[in-house]
mmCIF file of C-alpha atoms and ligand atoms in Angstrom:
data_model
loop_
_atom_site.group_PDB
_atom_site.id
_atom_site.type_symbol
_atom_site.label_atom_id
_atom_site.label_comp_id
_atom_site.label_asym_id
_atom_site.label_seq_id
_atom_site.Cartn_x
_atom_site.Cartn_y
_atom_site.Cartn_z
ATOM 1 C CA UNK A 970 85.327 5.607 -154.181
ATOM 2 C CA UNK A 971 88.356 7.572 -152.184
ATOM 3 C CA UNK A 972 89.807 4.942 -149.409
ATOM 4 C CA UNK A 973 91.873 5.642 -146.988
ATOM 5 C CA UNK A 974 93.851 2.649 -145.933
ATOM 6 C CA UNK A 975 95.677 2.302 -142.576
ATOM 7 C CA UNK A 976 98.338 -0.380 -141.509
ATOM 8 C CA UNK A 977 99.794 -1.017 -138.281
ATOM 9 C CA UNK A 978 100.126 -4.559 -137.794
ATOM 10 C CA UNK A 979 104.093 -4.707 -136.865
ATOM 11 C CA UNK A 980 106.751 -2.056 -136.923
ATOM 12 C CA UNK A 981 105.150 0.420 -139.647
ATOM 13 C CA UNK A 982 102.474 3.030 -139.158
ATOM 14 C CA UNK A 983 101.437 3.526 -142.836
ATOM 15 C CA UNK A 984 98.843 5.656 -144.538
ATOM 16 C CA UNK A 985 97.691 5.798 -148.447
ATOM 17 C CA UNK A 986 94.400 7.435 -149.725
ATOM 18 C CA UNK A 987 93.137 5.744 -153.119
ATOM 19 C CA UNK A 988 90.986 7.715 -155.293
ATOM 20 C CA UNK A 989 87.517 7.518 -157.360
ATOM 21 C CA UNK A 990 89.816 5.232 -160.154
ATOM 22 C CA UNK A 991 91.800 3.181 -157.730
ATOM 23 C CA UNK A 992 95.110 5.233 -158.283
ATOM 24 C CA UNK A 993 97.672 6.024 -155.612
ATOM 25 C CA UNK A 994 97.355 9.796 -154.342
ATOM 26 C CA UNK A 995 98.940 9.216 -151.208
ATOM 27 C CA UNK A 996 101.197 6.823 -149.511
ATOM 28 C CA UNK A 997 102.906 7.521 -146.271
ATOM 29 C CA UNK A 998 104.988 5.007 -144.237
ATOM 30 C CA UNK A 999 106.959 5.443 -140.547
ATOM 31 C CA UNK A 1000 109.292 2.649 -140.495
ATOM 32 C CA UNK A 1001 110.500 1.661 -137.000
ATOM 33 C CA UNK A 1002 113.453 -0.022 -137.681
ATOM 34 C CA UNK A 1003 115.709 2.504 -136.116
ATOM 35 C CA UNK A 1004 114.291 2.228 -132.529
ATOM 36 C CA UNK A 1005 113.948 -1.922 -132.998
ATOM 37 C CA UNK A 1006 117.188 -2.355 -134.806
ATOM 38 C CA UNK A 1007 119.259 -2.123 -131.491
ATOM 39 C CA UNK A 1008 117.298 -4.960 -129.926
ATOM 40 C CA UNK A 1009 117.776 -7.241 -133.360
ATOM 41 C CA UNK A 1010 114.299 -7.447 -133.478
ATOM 42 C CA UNK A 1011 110.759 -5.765 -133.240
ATOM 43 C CA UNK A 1012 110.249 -5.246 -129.042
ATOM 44 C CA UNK A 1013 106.292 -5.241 -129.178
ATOM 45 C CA UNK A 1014 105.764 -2.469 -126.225
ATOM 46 C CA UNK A 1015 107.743 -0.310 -127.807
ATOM 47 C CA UNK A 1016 105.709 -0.893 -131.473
ATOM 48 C CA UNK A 1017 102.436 0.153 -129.745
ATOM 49 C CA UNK A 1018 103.535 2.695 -128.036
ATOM 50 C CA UNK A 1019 105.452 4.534 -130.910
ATOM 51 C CA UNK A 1020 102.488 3.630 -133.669
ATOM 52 C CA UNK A 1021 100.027 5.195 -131.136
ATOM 53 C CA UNK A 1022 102.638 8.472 -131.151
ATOM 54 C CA UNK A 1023 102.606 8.465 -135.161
ATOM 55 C CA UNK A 1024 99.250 7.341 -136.431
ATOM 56 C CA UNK A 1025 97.589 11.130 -135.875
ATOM 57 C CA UNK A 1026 100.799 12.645 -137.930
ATOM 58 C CA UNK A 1027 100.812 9.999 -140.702
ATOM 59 C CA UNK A 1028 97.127 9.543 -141.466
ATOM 60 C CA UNK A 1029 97.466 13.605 -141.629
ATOM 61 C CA UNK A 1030 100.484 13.462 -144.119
ATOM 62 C CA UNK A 1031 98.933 10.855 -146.493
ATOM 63 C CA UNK A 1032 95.469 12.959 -146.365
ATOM 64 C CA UNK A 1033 97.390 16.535 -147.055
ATOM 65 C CA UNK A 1034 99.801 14.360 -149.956
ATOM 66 C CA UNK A 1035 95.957 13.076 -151.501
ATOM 67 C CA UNK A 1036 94.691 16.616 -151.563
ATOM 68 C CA UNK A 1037 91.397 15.652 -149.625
ATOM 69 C CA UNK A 1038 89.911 15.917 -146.182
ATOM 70 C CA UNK A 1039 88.003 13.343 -144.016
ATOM 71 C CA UNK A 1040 84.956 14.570 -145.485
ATOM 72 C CA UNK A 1041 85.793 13.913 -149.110
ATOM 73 C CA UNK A 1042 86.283 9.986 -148.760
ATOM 74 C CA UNK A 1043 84.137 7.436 -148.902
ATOM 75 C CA UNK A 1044 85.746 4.424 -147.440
ATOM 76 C CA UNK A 1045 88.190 3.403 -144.436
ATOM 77 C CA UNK A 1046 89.876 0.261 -144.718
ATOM 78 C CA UNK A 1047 92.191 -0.693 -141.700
ATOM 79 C CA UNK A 1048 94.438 -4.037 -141.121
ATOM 80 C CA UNK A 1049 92.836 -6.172 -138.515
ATOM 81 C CA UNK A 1050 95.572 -8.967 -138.506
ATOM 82 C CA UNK A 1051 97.726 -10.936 -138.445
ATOM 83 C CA UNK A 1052 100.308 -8.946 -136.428
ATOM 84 C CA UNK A 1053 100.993 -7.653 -132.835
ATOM 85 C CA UNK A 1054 98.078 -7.179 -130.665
ATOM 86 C CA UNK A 1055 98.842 -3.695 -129.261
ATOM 87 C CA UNK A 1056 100.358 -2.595 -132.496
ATOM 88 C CA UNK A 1057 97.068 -3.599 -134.193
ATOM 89 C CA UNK A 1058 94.535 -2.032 -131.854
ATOM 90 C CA UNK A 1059 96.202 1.264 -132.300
ATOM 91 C CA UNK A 1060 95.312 1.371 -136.337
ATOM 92 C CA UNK A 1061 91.993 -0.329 -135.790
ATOM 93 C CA UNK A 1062 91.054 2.370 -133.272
ATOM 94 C CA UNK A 1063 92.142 4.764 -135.056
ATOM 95 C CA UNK A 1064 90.515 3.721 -138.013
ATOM 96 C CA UNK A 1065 87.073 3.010 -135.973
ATOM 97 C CA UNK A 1066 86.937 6.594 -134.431
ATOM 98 C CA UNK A 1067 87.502 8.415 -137.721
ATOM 99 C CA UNK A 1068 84.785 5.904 -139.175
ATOM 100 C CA UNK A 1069 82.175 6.769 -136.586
ATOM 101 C CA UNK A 1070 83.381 10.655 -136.601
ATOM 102 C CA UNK A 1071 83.253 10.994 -139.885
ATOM 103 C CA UNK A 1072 80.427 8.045 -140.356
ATOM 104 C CA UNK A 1073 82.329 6.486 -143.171
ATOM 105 C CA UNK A 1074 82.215 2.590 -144.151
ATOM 106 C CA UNK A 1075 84.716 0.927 -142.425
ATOM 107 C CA UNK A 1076 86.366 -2.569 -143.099
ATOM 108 C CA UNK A 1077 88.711 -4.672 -141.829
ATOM 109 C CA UNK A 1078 91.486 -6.065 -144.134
ATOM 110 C CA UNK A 1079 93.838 -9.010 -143.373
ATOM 111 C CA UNK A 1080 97.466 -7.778 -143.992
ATOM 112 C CA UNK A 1081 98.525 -11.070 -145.948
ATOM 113 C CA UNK A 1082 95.503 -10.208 -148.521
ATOM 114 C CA UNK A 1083 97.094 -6.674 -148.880
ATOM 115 C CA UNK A 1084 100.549 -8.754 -149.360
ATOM 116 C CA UNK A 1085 98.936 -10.878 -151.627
ATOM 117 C CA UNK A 1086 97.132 -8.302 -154.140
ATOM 118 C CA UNK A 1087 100.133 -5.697 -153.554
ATOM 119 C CA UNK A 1088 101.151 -6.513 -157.639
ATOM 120 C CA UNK A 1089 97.817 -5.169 -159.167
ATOM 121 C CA UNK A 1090 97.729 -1.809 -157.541
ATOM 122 C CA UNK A 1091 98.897 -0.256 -160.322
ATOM 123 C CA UNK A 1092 97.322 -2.473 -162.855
ATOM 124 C CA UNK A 1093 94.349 -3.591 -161.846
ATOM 125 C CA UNK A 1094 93.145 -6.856 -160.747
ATOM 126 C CA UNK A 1095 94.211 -10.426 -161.766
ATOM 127 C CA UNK A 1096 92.633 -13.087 -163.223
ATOM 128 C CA UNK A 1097 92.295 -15.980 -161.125
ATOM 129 C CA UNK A 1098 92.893 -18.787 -160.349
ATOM 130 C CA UNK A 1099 96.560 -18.050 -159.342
ATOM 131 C CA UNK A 1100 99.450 -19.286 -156.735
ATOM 132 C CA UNK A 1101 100.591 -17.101 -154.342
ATOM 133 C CA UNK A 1102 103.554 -16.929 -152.298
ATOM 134 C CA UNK A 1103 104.124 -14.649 -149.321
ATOM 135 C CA UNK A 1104 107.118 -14.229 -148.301
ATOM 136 C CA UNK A 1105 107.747 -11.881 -145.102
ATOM 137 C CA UNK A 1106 109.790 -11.086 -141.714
ATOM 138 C CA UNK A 1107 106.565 -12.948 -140.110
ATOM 139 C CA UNK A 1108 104.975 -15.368 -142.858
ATOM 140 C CA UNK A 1109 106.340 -17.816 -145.699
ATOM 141 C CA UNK A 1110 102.852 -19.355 -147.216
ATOM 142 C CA UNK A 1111 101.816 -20.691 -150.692
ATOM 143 C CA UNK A 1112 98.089 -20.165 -151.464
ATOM 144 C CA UNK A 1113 95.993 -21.094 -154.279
ATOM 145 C CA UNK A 1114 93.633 -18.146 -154.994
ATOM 146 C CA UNK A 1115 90.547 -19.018 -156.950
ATOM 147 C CA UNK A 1116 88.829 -15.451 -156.593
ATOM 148 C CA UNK A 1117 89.403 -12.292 -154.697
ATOM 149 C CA UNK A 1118 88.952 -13.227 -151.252
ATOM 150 C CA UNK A 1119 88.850 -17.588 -151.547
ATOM 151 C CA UNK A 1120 91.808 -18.320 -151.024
ATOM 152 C CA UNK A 1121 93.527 -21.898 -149.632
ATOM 153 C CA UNK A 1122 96.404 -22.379 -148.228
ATOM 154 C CA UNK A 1123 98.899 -25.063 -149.506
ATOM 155 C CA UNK A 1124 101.538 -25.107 -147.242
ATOM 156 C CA UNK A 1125 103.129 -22.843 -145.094
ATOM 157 C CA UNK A 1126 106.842 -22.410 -142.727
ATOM 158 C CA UNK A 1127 107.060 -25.101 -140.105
ATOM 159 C CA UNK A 1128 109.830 -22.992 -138.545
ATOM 160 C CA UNK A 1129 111.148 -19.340 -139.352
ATOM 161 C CA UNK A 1130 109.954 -17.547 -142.009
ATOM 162 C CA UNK A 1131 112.150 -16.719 -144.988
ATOM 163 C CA UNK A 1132 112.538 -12.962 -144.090
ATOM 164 C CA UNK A 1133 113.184 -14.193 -140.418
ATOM 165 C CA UNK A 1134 115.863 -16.634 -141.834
ATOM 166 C CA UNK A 1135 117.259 -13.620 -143.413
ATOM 167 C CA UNK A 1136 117.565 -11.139 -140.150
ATOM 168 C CA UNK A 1137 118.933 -13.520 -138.207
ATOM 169 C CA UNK A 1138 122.184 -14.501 -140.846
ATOM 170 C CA UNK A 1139 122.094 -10.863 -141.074
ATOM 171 C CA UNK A 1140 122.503 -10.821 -137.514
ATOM 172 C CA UNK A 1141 125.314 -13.654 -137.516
ATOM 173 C CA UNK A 1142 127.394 -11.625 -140.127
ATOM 174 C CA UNK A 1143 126.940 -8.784 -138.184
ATOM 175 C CA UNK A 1144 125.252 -6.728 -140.481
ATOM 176 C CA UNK A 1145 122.467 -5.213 -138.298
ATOM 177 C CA UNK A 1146 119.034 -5.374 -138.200
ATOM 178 C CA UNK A 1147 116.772 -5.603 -140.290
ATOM 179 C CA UNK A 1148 119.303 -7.080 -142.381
ATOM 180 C CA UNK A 1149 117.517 -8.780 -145.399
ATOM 181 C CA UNK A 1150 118.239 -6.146 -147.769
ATOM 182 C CA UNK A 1151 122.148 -5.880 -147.148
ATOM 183 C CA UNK A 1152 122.438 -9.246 -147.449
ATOM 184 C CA UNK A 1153 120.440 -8.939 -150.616
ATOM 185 C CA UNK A 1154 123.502 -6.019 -151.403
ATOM 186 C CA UNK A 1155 126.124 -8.538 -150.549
ATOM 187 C CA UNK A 1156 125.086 -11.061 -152.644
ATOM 188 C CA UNK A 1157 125.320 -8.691 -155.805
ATOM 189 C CA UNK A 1158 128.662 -9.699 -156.091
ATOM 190 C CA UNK A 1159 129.059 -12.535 -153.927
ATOM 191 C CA UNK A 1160 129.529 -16.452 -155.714
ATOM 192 C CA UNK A 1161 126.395 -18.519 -154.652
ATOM 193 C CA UNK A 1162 128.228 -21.818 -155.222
ATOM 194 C CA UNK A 1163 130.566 -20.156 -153.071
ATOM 195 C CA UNK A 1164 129.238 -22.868 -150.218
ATOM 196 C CA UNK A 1165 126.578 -25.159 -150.728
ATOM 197 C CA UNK A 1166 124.186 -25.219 -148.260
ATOM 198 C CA UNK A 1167 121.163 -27.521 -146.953
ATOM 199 C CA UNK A 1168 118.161 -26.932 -149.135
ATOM 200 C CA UNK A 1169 115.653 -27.406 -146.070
ATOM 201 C CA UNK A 1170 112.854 -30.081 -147.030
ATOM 202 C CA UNK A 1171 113.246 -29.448 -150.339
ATOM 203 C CA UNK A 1172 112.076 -33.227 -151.857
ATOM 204 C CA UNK A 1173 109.984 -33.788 -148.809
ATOM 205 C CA UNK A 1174 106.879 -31.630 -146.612
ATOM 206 C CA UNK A 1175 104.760 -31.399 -149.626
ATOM 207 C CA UNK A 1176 104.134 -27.030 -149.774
ATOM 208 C CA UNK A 1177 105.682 -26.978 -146.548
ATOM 209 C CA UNK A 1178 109.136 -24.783 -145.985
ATOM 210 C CA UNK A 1179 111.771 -25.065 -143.137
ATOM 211 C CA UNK A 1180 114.262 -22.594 -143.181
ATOM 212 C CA UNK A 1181 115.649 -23.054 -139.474
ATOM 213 C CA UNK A 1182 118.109 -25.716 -140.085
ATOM 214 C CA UNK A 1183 119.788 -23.502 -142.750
ATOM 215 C CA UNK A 1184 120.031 -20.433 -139.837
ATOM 216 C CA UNK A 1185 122.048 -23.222 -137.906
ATOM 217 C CA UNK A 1186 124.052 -23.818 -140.867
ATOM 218 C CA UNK A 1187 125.296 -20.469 -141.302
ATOM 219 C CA UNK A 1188 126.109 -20.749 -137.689
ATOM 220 C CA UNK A 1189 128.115 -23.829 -137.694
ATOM 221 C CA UNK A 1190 129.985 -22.893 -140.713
ATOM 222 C CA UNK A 1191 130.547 -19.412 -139.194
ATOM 223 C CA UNK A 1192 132.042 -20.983 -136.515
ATOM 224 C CA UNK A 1193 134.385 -23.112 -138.404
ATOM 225 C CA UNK A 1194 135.021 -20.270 -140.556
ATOM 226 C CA UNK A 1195 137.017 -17.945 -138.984
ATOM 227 C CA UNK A 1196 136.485 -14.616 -141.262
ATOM 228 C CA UNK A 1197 137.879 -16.205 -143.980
ATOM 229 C CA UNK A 1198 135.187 -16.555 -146.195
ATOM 230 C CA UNK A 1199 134.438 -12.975 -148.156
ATOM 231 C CA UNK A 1200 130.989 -12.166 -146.530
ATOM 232 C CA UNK A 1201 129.574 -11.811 -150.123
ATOM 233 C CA UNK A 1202 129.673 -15.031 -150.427
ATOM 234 C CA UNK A 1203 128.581 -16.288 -147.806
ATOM 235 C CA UNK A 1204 125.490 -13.945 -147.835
ATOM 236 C CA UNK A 1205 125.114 -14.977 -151.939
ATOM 237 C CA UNK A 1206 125.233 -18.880 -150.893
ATOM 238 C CA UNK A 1207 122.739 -18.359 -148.519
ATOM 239 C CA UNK A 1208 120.418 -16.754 -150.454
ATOM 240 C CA UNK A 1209 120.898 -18.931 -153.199
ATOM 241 C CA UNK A 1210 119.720 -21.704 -150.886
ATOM 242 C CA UNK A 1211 116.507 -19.564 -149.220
ATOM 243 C CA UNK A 1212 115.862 -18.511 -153.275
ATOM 244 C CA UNK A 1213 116.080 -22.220 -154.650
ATOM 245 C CA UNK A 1214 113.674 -23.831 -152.491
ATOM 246 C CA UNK A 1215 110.684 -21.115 -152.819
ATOM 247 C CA UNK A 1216 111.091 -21.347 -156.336
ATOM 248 C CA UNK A 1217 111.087 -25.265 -156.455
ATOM 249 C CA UNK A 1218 107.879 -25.305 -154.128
ATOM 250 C CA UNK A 1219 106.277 -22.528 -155.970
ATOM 251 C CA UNK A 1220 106.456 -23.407 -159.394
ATOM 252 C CA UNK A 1221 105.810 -27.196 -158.361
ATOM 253 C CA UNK A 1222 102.471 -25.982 -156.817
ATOM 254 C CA UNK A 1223 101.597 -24.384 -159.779
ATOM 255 C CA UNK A 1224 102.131 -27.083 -162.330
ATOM 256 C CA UNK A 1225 100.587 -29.660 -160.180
ATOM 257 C CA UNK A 1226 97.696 -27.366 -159.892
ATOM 258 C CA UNK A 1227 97.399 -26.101 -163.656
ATOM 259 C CA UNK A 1228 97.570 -22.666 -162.750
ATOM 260 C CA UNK A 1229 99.205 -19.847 -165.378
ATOM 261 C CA UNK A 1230 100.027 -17.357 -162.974
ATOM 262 C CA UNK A 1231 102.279 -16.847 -159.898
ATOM 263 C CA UNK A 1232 102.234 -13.662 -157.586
ATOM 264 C CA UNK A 1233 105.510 -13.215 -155.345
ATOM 265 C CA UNK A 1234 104.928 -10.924 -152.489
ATOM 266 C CA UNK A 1235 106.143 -9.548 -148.987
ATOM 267 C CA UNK A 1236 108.924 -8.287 -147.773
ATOM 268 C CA UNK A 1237 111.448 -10.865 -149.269
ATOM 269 C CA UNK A 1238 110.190 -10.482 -152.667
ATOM 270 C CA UNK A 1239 111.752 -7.290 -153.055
ATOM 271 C CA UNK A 1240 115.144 -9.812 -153.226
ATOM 272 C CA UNK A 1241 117.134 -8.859 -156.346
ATOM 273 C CA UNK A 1242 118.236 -13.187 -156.654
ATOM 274 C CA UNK A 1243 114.223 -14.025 -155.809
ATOM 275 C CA UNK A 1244 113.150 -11.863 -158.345
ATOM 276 C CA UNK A 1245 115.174 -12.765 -161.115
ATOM 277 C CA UNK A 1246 115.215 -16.496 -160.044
ATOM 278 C CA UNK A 1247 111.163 -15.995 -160.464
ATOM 279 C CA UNK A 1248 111.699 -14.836 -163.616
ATOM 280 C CA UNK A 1249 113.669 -17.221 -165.130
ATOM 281 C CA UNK A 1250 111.416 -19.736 -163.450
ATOM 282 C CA UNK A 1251 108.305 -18.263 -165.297
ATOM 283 C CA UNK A 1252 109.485 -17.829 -168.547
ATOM 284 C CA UNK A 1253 110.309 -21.426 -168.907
ATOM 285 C CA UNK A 1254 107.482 -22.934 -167.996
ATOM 286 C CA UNK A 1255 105.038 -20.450 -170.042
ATOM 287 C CA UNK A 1256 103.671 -18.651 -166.635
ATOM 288 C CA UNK A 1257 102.851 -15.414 -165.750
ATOM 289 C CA UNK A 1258 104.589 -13.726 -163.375
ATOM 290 C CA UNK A 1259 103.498 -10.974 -160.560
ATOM 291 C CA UNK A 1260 105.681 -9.251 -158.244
ATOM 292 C CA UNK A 1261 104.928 -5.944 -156.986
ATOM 293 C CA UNK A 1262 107.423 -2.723 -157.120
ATOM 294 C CA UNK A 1263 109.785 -2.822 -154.579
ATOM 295 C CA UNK A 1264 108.279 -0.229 -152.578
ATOM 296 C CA UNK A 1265 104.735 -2.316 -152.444
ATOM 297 C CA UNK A 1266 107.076 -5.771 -150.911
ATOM 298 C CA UNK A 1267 107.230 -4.474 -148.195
ATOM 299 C CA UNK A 1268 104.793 -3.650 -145.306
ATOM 300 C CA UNK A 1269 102.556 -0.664 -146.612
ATOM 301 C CA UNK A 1270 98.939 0.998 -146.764
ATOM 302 C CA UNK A 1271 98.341 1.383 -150.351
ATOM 303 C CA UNK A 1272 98.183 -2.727 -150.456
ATOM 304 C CA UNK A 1273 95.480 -2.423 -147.591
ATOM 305 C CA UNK A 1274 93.768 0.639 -148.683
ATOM 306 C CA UNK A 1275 93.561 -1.828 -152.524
ATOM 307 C CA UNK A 1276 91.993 -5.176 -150.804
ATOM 308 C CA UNK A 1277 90.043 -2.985 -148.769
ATOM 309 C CA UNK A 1278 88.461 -0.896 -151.553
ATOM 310 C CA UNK A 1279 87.743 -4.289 -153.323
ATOM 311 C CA UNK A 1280 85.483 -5.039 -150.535
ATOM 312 C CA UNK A 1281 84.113 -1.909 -150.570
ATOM 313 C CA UNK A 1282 83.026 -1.683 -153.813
ATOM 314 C CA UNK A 1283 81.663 -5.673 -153.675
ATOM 315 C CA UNK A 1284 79.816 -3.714 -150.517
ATOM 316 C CA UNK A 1285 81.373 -5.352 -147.270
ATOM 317 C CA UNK A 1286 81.359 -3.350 -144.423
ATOM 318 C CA UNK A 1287 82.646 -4.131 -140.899
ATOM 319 C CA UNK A 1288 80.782 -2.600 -137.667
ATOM 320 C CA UNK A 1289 82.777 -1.131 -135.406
ATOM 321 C CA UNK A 1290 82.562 -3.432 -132.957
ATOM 322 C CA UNK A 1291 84.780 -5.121 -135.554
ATOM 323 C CA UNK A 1292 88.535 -6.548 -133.543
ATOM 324 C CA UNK A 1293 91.660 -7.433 -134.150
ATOM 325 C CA UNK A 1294 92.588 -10.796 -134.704
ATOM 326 C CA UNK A 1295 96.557 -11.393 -134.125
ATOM 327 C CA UNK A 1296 96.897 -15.185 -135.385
ATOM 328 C CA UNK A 1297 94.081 -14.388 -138.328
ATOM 329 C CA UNK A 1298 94.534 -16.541 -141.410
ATOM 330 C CA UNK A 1299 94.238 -16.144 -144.978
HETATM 331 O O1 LIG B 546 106.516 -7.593 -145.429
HETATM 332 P P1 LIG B 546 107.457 -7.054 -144.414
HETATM 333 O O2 LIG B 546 107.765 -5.583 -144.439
HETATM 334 O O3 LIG B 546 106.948 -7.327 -142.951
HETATM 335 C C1 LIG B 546 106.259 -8.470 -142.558
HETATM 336 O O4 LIG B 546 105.008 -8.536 -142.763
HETATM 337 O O5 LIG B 546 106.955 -9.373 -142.030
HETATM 338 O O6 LIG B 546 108.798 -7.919 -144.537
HETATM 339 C C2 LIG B 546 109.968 -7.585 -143.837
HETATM 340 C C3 LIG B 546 111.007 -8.656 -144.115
HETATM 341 C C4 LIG B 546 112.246 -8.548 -143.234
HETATM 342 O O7 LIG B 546 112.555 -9.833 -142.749
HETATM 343 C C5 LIG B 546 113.322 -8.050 -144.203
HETATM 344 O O8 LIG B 546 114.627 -8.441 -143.856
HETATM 345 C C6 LIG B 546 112.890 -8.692 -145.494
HETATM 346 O O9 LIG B 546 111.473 -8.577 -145.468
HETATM 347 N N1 LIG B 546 113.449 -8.020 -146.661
HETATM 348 C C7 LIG B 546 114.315 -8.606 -147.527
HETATM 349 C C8 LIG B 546 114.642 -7.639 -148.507
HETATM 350 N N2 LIG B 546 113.964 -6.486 -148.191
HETATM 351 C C9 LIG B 546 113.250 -6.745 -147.079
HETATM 352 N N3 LIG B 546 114.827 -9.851 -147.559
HETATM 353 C C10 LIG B 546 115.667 -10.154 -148.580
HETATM 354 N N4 LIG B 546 116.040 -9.275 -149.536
HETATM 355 C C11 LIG B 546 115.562 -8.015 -149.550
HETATM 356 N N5 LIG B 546 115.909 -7.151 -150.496
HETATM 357 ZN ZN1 LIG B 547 103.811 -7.722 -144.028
#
């Protein structure tokens, strides 16, 4: 079954096409960030409006990079949420014209499934049951998964999210936006005992996470600081403290649960310190570890265009009076 899989739920307008074996023969991606970055953060209006200028031209792109026309696939899977409202209805219309034009099967995906599976693209998918953890600009969550598509959530951000944590030191250093992977850069060769930082609810909240009293941190010791700590440290302290805590909670989840296998996803999990924290993490307790390739972390179509074609193939199918659903859980 060819998919074509379209995502539009924040600041990227993304298009992949999957083929008859599930592999990757196209995946396109507009990123936004240059017209957000100014504003230090996504500016909603201006999402819409530029995802409803570049859907046409990157659904085109990913179909020309696959090789195959409208006609040739079988499937359409779109995100329906979570996400921005406007931003959304511009994929899902998209996505619900072509469907009726075309009359293909259309479904609706929810973006933190696509987050969630975004590791077995390229291998296939995992045996269950397994803990999940999605970290993003927009979502921190741990789920137990017991199947594709049952999913429960343990616990989830009671504040920012880790990604949002990590735009907004970003934008304390002055580092721009969105500034999670320079501070990522920084921390290379910064010291992460450098300055020890508050661990937010780390022996307390059960699955929970609060990462807003460690923003305020940064803030107060910025102010104290007066430029004289080297900003690798500062951004490698930091992280260690964001990095410490979602392993603690993770790995805690998944040995009070008896589950073998974790899956780190999202945006954040392309973090060089997460990822090899994870690592360590899962080799000594005996677990198995699932992270995507950096280029599946963050937001993308190929991770839609997978969940969707799962559904497909179990033979879901969405009518198009099918909507969006902003504040949609998994
Ligand atoms: O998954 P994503 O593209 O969008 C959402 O669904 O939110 O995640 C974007 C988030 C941003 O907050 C960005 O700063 C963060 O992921 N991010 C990183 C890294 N790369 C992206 N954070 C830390 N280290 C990175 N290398
Ligand atoms: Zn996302």
């Amino acid at each position: 079954m060819w998919v074509l899989g379209i995502e539009s739920s924040c600041d990227e307008t993304a298009a992949a096409v999957l083929d008859a074996d599930g592999r990757v023969r196209a995946d396109v991606v507009h990123s936004q960030d240059a017209l957000h970055a100014r504003y230090g953060g996504v500016v909603p209006e201006l999402a819409s409006r530029e995802h409803l200028a570049r859907i046409r031209p990157v659904v085109s792109a990913a179909l020309q990079e696959a090789g195959i026309g409208l006609e040739g696939l079988q499937g359409i899977a779109v995100t329906r949420g979570p996400g921005l409202v406007g931003s959304l209805l511009v994929g899902l219309s998209f996505a619900k014209s072509l469907a009726l034009v075309y009359d293909l099967p259309l479904v609706g995906v929810n973006h933190l499934e696509g987050h969630l599976m975004a590791p077995f693209i390229e291998q296939g998918p995992p045996d269950f049951p397994l803990i999940g953890l999605i970290v993003s600009g927009g979502h921190t969550s741990l789920y137990l998964a017991t199947a594709f598509g049952e999913y429960r959530c343990l616990g989830s951000t009671r504040d920012d999210a880790a990604g949002e944590a990590f735009d907004k030191v970003a934008k304390l250093m002055g580092l721009g936006y969105p500034g999670g992977a320079r501070i990522d850069g920084l921390s290379l060769t910064g010291n992460p005992a450098a300055i020890r930082f508050p661990r937010g609810m780390m022996a307390r909240g059960g699955d929970d996470f609060s990462f807003s009293g460690l923003k305020t941190a940064v803030l107060t010791y910025l102010q104290r600081d007066h430029g004289q700590t080297p900003p690798e440290d500062l951004a490698a302290s930091f992280q260690a403290a964001v990095v410490e805590v979602l392993v603690h909670k993770t790995m805690s989840a998944a040995r009070r649960h008896r589950v073998p296998r974790v899956v780190v996803s999202g945006g954040v999990s392309a973090n060089t310190g997460l990822r090899a924290a994870f690592e360590r993490a899962c080799q000594e307790a005996g677990m198995e570890l699932f992270i995507p390739p950096r280029r599946f972390c963050t937001d993308n179509a190929v991770m839609i265009a997978w969940a969707g074609r799962q559904r497909l193939l179990m033979g879901q199918r969405d009518p198009l009076e099918l909507t969006v659903s902003a504040r949609l859980r998994l």
